[in-house]
Coordinates of C-alpha atoms in Angstrom, one line a residue:
X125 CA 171.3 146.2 95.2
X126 CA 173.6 147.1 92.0
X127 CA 177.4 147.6 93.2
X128 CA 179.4 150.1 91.2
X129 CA 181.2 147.0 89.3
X130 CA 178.3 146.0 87.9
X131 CA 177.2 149.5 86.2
X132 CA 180.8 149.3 85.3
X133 CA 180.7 146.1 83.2
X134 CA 177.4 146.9 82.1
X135 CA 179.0 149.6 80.4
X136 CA 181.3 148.3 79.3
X137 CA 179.4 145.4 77.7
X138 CA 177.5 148.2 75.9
X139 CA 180.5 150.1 74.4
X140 CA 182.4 146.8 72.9
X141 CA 178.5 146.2 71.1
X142 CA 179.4 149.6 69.6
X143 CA 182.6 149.2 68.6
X144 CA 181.3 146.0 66.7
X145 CA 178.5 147.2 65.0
X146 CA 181.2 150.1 64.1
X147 CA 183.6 147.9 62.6
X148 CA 180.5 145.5 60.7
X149 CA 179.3 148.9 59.2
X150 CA 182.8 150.0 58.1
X151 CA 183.6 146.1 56.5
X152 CA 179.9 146.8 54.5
X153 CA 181.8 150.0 53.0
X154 CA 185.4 148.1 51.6
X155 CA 184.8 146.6 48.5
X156 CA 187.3 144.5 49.5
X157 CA 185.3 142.4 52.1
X158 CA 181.8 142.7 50.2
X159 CA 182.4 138.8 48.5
X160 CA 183.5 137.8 52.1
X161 CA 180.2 138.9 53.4
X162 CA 178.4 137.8 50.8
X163 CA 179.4 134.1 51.2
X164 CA 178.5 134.6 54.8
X165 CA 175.3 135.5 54.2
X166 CA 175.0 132.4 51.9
X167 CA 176.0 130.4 54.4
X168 CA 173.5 131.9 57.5
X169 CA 170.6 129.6 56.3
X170 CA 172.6 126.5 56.2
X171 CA 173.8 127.8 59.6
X172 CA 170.7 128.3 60.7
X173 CA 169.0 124.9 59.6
X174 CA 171.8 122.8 61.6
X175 CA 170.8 125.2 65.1
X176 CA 167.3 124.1 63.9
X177 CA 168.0 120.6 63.1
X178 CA 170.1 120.9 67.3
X179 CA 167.2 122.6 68.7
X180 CA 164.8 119.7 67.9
X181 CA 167.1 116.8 69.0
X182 CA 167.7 118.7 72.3
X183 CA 164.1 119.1 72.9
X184 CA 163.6 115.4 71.9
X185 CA 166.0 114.7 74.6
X186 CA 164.6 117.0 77.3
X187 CA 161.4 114.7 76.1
X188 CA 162.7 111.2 77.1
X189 CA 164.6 112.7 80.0
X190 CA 161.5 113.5 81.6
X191 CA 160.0 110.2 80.6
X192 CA 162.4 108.4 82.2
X193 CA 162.4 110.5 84.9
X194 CA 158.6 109.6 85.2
X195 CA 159.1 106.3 84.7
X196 CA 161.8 106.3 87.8
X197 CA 159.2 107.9 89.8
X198 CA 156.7 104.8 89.0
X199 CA 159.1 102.3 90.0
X200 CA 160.2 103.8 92.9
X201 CA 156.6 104.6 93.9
X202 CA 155.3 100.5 93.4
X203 CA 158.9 99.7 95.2
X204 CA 157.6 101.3 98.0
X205 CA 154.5 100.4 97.8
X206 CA 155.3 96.4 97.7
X207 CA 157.6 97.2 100.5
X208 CA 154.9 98.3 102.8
X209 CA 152.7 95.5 102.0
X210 CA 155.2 93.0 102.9
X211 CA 156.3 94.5 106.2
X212 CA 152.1 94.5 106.7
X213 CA 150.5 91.7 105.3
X214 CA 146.9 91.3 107.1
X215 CA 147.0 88.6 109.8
X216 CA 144.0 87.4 108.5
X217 CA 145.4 86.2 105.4
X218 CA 146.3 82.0 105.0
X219 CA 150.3 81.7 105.4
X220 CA 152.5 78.8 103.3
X221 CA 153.3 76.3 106.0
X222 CA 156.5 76.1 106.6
X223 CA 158.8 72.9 105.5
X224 CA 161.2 71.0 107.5
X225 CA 164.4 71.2 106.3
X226 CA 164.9 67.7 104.2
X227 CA 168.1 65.4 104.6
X228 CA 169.9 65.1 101.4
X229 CA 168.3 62.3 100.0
X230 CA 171.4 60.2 98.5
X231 CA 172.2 59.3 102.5
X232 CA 170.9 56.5 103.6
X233 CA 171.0 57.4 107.4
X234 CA 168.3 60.3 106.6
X235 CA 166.0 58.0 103.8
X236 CA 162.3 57.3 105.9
X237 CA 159.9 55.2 104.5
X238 CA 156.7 57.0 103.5
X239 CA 154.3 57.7 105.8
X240 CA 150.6 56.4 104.4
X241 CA 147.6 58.7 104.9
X242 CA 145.2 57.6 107.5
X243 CA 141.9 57.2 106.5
X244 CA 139.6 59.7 107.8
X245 CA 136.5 58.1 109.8
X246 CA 132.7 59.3 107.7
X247 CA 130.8 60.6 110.3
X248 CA 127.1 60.4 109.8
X249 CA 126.3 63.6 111.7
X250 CA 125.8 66.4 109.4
X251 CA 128.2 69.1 109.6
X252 CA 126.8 72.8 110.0
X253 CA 128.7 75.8 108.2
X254 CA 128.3 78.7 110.3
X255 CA 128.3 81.5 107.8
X256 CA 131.3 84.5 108.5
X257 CA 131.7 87.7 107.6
X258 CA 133.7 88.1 104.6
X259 CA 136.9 90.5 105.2
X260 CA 137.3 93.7 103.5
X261 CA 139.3 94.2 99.9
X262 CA 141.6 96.8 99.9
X263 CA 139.6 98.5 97.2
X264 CA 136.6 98.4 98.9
X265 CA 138.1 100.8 102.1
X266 CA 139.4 102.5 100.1
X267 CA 136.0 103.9 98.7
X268 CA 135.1 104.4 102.4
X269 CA 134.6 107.7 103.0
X270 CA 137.1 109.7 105.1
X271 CA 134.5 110.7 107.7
X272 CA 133.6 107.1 108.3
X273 CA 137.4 105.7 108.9
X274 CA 138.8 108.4 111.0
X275 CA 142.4 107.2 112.0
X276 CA 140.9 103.5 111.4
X277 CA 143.5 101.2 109.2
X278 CA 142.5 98.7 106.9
X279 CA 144.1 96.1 108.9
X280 CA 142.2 97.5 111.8
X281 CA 138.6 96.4 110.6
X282 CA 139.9 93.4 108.7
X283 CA 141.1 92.3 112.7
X284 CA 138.0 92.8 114.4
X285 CA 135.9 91.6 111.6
X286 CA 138.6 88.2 112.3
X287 CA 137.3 88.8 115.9
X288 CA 133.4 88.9 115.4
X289 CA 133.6 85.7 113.1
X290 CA 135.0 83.9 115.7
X291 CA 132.5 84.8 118.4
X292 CA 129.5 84.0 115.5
X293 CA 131.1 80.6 115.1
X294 CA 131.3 80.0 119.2
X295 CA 127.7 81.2 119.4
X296 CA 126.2 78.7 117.1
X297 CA 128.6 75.9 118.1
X298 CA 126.2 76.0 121.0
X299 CA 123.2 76.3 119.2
X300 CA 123.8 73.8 116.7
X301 CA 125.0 71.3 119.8
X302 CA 122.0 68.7 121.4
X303 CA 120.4 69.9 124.2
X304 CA 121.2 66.5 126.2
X305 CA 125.3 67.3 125.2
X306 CA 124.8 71.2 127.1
X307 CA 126.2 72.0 130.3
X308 CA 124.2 74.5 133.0
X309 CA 125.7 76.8 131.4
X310 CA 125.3 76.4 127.9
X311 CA 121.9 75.6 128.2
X312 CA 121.2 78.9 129.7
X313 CA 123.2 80.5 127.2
X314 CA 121.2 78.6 124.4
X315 CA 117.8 79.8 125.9
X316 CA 119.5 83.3 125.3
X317 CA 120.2 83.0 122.1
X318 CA 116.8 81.4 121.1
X319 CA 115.1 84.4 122.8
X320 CA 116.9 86.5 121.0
X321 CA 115.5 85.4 117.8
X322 CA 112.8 87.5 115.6
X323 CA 111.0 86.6 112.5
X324 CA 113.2 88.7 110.7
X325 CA 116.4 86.8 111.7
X326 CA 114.6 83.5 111.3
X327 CA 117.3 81.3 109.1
X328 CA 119.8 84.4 109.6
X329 CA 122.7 84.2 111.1
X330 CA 123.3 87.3 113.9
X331 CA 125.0 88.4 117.3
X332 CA 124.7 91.1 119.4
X333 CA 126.9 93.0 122.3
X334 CA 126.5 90.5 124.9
X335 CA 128.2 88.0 122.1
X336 CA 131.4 90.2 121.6
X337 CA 131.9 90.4 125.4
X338 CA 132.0 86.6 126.1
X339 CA 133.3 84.9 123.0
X340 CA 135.9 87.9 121.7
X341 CA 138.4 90.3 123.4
X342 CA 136.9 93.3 121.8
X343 CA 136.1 96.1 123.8
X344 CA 132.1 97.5 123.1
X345 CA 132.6 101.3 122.6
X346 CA 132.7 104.2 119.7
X347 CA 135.6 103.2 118.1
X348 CA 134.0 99.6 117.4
X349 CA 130.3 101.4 116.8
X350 CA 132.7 102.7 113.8
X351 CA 133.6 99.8 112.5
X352 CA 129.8 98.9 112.4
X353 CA 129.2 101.6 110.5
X354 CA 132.1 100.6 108.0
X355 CA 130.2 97.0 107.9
X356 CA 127.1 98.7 107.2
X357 CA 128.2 100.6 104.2
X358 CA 130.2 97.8 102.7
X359 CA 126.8 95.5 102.9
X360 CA 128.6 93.0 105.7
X361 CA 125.8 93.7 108.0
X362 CA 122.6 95.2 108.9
X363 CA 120.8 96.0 112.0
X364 CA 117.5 94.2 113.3
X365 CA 116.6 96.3 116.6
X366 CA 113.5 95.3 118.6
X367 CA 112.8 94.7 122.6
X368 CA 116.2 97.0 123.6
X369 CA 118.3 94.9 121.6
X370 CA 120.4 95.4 118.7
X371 CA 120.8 92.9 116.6
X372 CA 123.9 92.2 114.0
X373 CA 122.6 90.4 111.0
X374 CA 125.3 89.1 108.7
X375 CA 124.4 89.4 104.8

């Protein structure tokens, strides 16, 4: 709401603009003044290229102010960003072994003599690679769509996928074992695994549910049916179902 002291300086700004233009009018009528306002108006267009000449280097600076201003942004966005992925780098990832700290070695107390590499025994057995699923890139989930990951993290599936390579690699541990080496046990759990088998995971490697419970601490329920369905649409698995089972087929 207008208060009465601001009609009155409103007014008052309006009557001293009067008086001005008054007195400019009466100076255009001395003789006397005309050569003074002549060289002023001689002058108004060298005035008027230096407000030019200040109006681009001000808007040249407004430019690089806001550049820099971007580029702050920038920096303090990927600062962030390499904070978080240090304060959560994936478990799954290989770690630098740490070194024990080293005597100074200009003391003789602390000098050891070097200790040779044992030669490692040739075994004739062959050795059998159990295939694994490969973990997820970070680019990859990210092109997973938002339906598909709920509240799931990408550390999340890059654990469990940690946890289903592990029970793959205990599952055919026994299969790839003699059958004169198995225990009661094992050999009943081998016979399970055989029957398991189809023609379409013949030379495949596969688990299914009964896997995850014995071999992993993962817990069989929608939340892990999820994470199936990530693997599915990143091409880590595919489904082979046939007799009531489901079977999880790693590609």
């Amino acid at each position: 709401m207008t208060s009465l002291e601001d009609v009155s300086l409103h007014l008052n700004n309006k009557i001293s603009s009067i008086k001005r233009s008054l007195q400019l009018k009466s100076m255009g009528n001395d003789p006397s003044l005309t050569t003074v306002l002549q060289k002023i108006g001689l002058e108004l267009p060298s005035i008027q290229n230096c407000l030019d000449t200040f109006q681009g280097q001000i808007q040249q600076q407004q430019t690089e102010m806001k550049s820099l201003e971007d580029l702050k942004n920038s920096v303090q966005r990927n600062s962030e960003v390499a904070h978080h992925l240090l304060e959560n780098i994936p478990a799954h990832l290989p770690r630098k072994a740490s070194q024990n700290s080293m005597a100074n070695p200009k003391d003789d107390k602390f000098q050891r003599d070097p200790i040779q590499p044992v030669p490692e025994k040739k075994s004739t057995k062959p050795k059998h690679i159990v295939r694994e699923i490969e973990y997820l890139l970070m680019e990859e989930f990210n092109h997973v769509p938002g339906y598909m990951k709920g509240r799931m993290t990408y550390d999340q599936i890059n654990a469990v996928i940690h946890e289903l390579n592990a029970a793959v690699k205990a599952k055919y541990k026994i299969l790839n074992q003699p059958l004169k080496s198995l225990t009661h046990l094992t050999r009943n759990q081998y016979n399970n695994f055989k029957e398991q088998e189809t023609k379409e995971t013949k030379g495949q490697y596969f688990f299914v549910e009964a896997d995850i419970k014995d071999f992993t601490r993962l817990k069989v329920d929608k939340k892990l049916q999820g994470i199936f369905n990530i693997l599915r649409h990143c091409h880590r698995l595919r489904e082979v179902r046939g007799n009531h089972l489901v079977r999880y087929v790693l590609l």
